[in-house]
mmCIF file of C-alpha atoms and ligand atoms in Angstrom:
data_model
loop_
_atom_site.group_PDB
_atom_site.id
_atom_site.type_symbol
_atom_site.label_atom_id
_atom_site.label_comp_id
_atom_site.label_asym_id
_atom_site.label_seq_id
_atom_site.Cartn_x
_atom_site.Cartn_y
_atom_site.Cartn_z
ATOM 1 C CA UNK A 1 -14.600 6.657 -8.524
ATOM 2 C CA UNK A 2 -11.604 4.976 -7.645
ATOM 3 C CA UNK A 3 -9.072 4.760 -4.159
ATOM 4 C CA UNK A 4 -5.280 5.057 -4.530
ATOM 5 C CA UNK A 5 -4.328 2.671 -1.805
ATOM 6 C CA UNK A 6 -0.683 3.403 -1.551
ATOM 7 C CA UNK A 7 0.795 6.275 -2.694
ATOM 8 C CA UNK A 8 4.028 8.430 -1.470
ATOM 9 C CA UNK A 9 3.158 12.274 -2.282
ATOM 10 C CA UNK A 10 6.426 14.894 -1.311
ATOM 11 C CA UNK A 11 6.254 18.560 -1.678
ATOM 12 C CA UNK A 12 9.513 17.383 -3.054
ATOM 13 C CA UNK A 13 8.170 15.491 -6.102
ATOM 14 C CA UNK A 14 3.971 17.391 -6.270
ATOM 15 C CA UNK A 15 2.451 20.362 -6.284
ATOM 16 C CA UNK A 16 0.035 18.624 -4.108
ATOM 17 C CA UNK A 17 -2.925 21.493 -4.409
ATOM 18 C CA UNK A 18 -2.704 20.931 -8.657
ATOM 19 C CA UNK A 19 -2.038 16.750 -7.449
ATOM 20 C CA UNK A 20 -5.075 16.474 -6.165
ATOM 21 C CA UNK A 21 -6.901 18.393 -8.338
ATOM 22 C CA UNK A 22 -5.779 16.206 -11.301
ATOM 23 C CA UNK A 23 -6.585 13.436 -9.412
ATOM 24 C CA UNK A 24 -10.448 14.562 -9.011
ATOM 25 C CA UNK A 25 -10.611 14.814 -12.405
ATOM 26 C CA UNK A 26 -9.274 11.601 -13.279
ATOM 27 C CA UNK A 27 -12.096 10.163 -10.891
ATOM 28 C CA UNK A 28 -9.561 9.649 -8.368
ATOM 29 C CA UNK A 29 -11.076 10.880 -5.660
ATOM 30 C CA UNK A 30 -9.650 9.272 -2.213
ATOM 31 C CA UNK A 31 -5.802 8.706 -1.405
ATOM 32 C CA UNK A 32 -4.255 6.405 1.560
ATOM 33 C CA UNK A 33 -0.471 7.739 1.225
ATOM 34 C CA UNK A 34 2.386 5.454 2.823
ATOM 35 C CA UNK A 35 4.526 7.270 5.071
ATOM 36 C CA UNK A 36 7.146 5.012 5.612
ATOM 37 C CA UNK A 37 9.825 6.852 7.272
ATOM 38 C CA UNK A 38 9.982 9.712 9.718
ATOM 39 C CA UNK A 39 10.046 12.725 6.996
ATOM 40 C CA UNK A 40 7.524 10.747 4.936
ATOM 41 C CA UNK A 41 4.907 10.240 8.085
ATOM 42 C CA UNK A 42 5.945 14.554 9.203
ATOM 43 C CA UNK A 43 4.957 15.461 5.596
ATOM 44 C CA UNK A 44 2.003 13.211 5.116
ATOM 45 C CA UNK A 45 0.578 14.528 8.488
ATOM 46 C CA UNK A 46 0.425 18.300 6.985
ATOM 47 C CA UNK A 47 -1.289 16.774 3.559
ATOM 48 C CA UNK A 48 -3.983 14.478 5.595
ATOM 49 C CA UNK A 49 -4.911 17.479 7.652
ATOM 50 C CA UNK A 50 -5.231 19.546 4.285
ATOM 51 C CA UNK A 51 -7.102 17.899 2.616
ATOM 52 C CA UNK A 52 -10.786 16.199 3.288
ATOM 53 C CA UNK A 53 -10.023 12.778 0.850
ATOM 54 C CA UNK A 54 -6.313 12.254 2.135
ATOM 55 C CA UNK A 55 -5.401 9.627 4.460
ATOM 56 C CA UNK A 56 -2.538 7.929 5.577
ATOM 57 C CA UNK A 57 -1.011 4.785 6.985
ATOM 58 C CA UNK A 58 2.075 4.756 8.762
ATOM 59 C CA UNK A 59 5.423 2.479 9.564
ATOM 60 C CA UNK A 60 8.353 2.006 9.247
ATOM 61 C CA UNK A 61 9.307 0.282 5.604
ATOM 62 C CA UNK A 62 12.508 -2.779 5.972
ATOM 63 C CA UNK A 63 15.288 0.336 4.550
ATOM 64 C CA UNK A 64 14.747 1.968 7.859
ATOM 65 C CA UNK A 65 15.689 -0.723 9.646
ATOM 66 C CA UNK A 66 18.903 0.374 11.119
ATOM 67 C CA UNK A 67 17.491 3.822 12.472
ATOM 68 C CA UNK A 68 14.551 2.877 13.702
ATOM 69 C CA UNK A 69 14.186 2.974 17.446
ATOM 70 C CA UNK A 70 11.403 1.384 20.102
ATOM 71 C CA UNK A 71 10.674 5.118 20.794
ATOM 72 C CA UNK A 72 10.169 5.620 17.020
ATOM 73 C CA UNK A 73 7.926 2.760 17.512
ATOM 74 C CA UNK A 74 5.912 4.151 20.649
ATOM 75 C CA UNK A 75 5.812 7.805 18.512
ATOM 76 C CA UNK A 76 3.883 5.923 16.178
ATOM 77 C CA UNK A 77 1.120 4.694 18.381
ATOM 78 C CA UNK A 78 1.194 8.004 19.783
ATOM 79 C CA UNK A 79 0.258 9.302 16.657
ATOM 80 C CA UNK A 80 -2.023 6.633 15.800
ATOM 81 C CA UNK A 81 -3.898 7.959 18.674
ATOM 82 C CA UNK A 82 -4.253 11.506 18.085
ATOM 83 C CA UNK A 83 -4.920 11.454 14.548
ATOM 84 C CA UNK A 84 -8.420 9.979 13.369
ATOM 85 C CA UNK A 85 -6.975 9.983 9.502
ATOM 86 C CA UNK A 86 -4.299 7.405 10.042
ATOM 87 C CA UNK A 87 -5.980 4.083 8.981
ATOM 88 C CA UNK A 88 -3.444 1.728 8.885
ATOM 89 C CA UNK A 89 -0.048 0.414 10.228
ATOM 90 C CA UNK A 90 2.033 0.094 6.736
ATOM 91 C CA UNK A 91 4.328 -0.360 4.636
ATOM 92 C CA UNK A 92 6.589 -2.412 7.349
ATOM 93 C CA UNK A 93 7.553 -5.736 5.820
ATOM 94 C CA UNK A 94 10.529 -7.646 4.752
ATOM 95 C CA UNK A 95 12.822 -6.183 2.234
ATOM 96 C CA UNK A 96 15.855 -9.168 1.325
ATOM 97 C CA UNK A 97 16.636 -7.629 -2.814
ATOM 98 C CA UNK A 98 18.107 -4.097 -1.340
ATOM 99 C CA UNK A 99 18.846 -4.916 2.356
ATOM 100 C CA UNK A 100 19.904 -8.887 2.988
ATOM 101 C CA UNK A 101 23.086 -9.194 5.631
ATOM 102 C CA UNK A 102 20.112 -7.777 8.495
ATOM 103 C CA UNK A 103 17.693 -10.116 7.771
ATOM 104 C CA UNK A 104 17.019 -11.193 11.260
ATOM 105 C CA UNK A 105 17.031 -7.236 12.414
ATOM 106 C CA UNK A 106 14.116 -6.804 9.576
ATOM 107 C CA UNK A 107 12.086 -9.517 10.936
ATOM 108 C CA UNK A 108 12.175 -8.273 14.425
ATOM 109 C CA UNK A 109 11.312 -4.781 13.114
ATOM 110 C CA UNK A 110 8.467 -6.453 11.181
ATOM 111 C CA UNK A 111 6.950 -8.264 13.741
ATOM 112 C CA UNK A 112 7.137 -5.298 16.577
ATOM 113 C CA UNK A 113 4.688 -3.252 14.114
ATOM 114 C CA UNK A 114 2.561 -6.349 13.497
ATOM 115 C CA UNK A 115 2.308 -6.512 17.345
ATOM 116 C CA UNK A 116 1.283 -2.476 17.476
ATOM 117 C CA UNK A 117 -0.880 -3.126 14.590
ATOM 118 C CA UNK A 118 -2.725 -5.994 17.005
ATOM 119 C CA UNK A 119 -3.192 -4.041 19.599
ATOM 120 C CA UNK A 120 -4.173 -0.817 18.027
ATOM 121 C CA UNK A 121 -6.499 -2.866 15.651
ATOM 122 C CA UNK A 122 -5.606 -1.593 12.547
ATOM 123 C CA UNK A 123 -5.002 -3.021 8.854
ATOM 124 C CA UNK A 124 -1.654 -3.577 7.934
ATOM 125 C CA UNK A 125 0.160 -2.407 4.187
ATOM 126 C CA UNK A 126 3.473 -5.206 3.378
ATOM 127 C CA UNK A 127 5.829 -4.575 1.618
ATOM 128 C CA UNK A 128 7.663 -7.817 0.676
ATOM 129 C CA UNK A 129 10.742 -8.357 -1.593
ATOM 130 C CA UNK A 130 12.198 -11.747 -2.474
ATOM 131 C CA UNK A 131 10.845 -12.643 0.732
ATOM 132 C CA UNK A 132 7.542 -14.596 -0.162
ATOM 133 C CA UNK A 133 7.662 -17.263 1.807
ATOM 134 C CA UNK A 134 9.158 -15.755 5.201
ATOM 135 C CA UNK A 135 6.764 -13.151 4.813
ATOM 136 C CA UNK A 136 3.710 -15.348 4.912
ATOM 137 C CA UNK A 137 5.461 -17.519 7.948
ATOM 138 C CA UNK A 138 5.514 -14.180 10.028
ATOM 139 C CA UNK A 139 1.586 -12.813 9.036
ATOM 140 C CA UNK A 140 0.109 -16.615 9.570
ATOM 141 C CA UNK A 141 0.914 -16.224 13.392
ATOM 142 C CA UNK A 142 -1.045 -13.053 13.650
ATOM 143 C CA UNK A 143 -5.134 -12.497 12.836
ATOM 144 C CA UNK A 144 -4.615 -8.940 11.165
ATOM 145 C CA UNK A 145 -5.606 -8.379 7.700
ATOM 146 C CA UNK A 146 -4.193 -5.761 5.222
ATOM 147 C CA UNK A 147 -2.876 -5.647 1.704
ATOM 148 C CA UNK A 148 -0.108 -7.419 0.133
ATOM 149 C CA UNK A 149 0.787 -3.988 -1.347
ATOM 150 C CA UNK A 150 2.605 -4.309 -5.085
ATOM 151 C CA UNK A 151 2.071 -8.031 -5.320
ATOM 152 C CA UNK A 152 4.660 -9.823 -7.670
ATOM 153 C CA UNK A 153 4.066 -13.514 -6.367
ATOM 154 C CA UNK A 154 2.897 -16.984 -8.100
ATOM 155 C CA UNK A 155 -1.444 -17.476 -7.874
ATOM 156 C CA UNK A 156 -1.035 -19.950 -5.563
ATOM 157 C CA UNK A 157 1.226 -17.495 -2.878
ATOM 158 C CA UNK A 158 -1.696 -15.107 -4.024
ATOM 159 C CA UNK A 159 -4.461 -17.497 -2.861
ATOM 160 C CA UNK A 160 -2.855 -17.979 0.351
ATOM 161 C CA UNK A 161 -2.508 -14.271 1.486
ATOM 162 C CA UNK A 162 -6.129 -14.306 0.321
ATOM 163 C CA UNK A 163 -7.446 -16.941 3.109
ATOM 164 C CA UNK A 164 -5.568 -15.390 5.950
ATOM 165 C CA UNK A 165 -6.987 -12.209 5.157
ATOM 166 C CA UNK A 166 -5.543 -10.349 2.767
ATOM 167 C CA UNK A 167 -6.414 -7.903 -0.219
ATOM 168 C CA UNK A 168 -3.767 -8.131 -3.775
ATOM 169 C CA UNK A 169 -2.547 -4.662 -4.207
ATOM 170 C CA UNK A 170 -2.042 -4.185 -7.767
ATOM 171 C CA UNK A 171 -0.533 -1.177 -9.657
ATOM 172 C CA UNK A 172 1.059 0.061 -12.658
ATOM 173 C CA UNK A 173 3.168 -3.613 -13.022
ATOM 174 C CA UNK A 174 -0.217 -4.888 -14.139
ATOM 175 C CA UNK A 175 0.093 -2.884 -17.636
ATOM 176 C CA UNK A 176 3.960 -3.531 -18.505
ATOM 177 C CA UNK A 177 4.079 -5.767 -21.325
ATOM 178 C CA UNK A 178 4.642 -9.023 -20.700
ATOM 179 C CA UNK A 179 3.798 -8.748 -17.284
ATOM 180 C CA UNK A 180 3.483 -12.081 -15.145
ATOM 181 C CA UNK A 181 1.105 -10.749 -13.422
ATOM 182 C CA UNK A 182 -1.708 -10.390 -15.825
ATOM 183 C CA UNK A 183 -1.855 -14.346 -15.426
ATOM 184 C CA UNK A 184 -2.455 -13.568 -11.919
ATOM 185 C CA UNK A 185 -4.871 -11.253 -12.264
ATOM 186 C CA UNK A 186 -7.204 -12.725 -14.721
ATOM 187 C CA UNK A 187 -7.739 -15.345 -12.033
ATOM 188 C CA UNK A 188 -8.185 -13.745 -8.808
ATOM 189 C CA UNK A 189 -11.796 -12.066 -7.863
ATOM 190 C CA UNK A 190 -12.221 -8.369 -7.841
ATOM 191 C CA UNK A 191 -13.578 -8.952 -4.663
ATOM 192 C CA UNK A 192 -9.379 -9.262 -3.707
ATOM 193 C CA UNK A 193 -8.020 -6.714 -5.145
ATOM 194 C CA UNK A 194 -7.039 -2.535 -4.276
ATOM 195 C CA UNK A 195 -5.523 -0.271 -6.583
ATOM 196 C CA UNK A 196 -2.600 1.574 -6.126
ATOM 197 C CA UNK A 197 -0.254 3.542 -7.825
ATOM 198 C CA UNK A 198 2.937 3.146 -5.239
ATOM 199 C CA UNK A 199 3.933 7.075 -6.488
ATOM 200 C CA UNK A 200 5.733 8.409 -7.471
ATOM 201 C CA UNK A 201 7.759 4.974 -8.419
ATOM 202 C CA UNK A 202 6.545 2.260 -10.780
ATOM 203 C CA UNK A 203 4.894 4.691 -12.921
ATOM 204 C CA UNK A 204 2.276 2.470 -15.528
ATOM 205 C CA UNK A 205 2.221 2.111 -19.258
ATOM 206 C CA UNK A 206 2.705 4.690 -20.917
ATOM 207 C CA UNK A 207 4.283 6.724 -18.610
ATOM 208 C CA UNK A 208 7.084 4.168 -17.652
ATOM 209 C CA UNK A 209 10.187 5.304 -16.660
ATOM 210 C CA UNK A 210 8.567 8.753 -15.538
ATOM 211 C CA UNK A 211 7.493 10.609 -12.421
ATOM 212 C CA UNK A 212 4.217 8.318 -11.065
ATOM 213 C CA UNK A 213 1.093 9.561 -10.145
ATOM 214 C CA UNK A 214 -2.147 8.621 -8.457
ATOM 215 C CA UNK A 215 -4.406 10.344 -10.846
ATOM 216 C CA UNK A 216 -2.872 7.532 -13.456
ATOM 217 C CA UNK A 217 -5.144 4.653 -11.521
ATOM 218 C CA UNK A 218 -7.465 5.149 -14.659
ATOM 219 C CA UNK A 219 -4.896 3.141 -16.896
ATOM 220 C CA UNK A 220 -4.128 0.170 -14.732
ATOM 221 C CA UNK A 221 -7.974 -0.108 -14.391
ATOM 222 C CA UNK A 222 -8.435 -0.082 -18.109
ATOM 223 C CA UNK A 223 -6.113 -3.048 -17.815
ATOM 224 C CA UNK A 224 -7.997 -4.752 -15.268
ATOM 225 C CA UNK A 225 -11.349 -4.264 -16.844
ATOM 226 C CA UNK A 226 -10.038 -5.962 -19.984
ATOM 227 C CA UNK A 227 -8.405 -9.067 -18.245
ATOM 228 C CA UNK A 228 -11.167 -9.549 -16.412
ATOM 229 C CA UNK A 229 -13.778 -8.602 -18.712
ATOM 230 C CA UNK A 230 -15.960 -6.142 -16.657
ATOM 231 C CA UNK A 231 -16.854 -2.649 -17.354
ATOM 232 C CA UNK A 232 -14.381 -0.023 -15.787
ATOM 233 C CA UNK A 233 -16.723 0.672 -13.361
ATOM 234 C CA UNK A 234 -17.348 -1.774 -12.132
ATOM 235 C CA UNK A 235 -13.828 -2.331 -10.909
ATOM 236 C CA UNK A 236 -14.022 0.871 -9.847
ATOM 237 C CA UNK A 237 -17.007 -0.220 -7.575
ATOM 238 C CA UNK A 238 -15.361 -3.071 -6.570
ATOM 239 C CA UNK A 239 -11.869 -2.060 -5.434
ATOM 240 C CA UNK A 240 -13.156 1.025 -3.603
ATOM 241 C CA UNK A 241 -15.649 -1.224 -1.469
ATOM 242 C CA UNK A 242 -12.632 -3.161 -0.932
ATOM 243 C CA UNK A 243 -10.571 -0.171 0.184
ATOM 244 C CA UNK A 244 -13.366 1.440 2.605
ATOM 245 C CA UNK A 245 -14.116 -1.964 4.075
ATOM 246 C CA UNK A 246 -10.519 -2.930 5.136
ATOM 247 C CA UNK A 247 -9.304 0.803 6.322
ATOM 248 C CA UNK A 248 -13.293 1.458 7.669
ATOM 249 C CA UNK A 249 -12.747 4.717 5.787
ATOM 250 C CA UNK A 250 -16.551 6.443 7.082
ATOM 251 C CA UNK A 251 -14.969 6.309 10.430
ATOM 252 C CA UNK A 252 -11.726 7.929 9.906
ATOM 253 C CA UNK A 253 -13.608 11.140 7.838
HETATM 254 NI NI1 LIG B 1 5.457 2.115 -1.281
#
């Protein structure tokens, strides 16, 4: 059975009732979506309270940067508060490939949710874009841990979010050809790694191009199981202890 760690699902984009139910079959069976701005976190809200294996982390991602507001900031603890599914504080990061002439607005943004996420004690979801390095300045002040969500970095950036506290969220990159990352990969532990689909973009082999989906999770595990030579299961074991542990799923159920 396998977790989707990040996934964006829209009545825009899903059918989520037929969604999910492809999902089951696919052995897919829990979902953490990313609502990253406000209409993302008000439709995510309806879909965690739907459904039993939905849950959600919320934040605001770098793009929102110039709306975003310290109430928008004190809704989200407020929500944090009332709603037992929310398990994380995510994807807030820093974004520099689509927004770069705010960089010091992002950071601020950045580090007022890594603050929330301190004092709420939650996991945090990054997003980080040609921002390696400044990222990892900012999350080495604080003692959070979380997942590097859609990692794209060296092995040695990888090790580092590693010791500070950090999980490798890996998706459908993984089975591009030619992918870097497969070099990456085949030398971390599965003990570091989540799986996630970041839907309804980066859509894997040999759906690339398309309309992503959580229930594909299946083919960047085949992937996985063959760079790191371990049964598909097994990875499925792995990465969903990995998943519970950090987001203490039996408590939010
Ligand atoms: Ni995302």
């Amino acid at each position: 059975m396998f977790v989707d760690t990040h996934c964006h699902l829209s009545k825009d984009d899903y059918d989520i009732d037929e969604l999910i139910n492809r999902c089951k079959k696919n052995g897919v069976d829990t979902l953490i979506i990313s609502g990253c701005d406000k209409k993302g976190i008000l439709e995510g809200l309806e879909i965690i309270a739907k459904y039993p294996n939905v849950y959600m982390t919320i934040g605001f991602h770098p793009s929102e940067v110039d709306t975003t507001t310290d109430e928008d900031l004190v809704w989200l603890e407020k929500l944090v508060k009332e709603n037992k599914k929310i398990v994380g504080i995510g994807e807030i990061g820093l974004d520099y490939y689509w927004v770069k002439d705010n960089k010091e607005k992002q950071r601020l943004l950045f580090e007022k949710q890594l603050k929330l996420a301190e004092k709420l004690k939650m996991p945090i979801v990054i997003h980080s874009r040609e921002a390696t390095q400044e990222t990892y300045d900012i999350l080495k002040k604080y003692s959070l841990r979380g997942i590097i969500h859609c990692y794209s970095g060296s092995l040695e950036m990888a090790k580092e979010y590693i010791k500070l506290g950090y999980y490798i969220g890996i998706g459908g990159v993984l089975t591009f050809k030619n992918s870097k990352l497969k070099d990456v990969v085949k030398e971390l532990d599965l003990n570091n790694i989540t799986l996630e689909t970041d839907s309804p973009y980066l859509a894997p082999t040999p759906h690339r191009g398309e309309k992503n989906s959580p229930e594909y999770i299946p083919l960047i595990v085949e992937v996985l199981s063959t760079l790191k030579n371990v049964s598909q299961e097994e990875v499925g074991i792995k990465t969903t202890e990995n998943a519970y542990t950090l987001f203490d799923l039996k408590k939010h159920m």
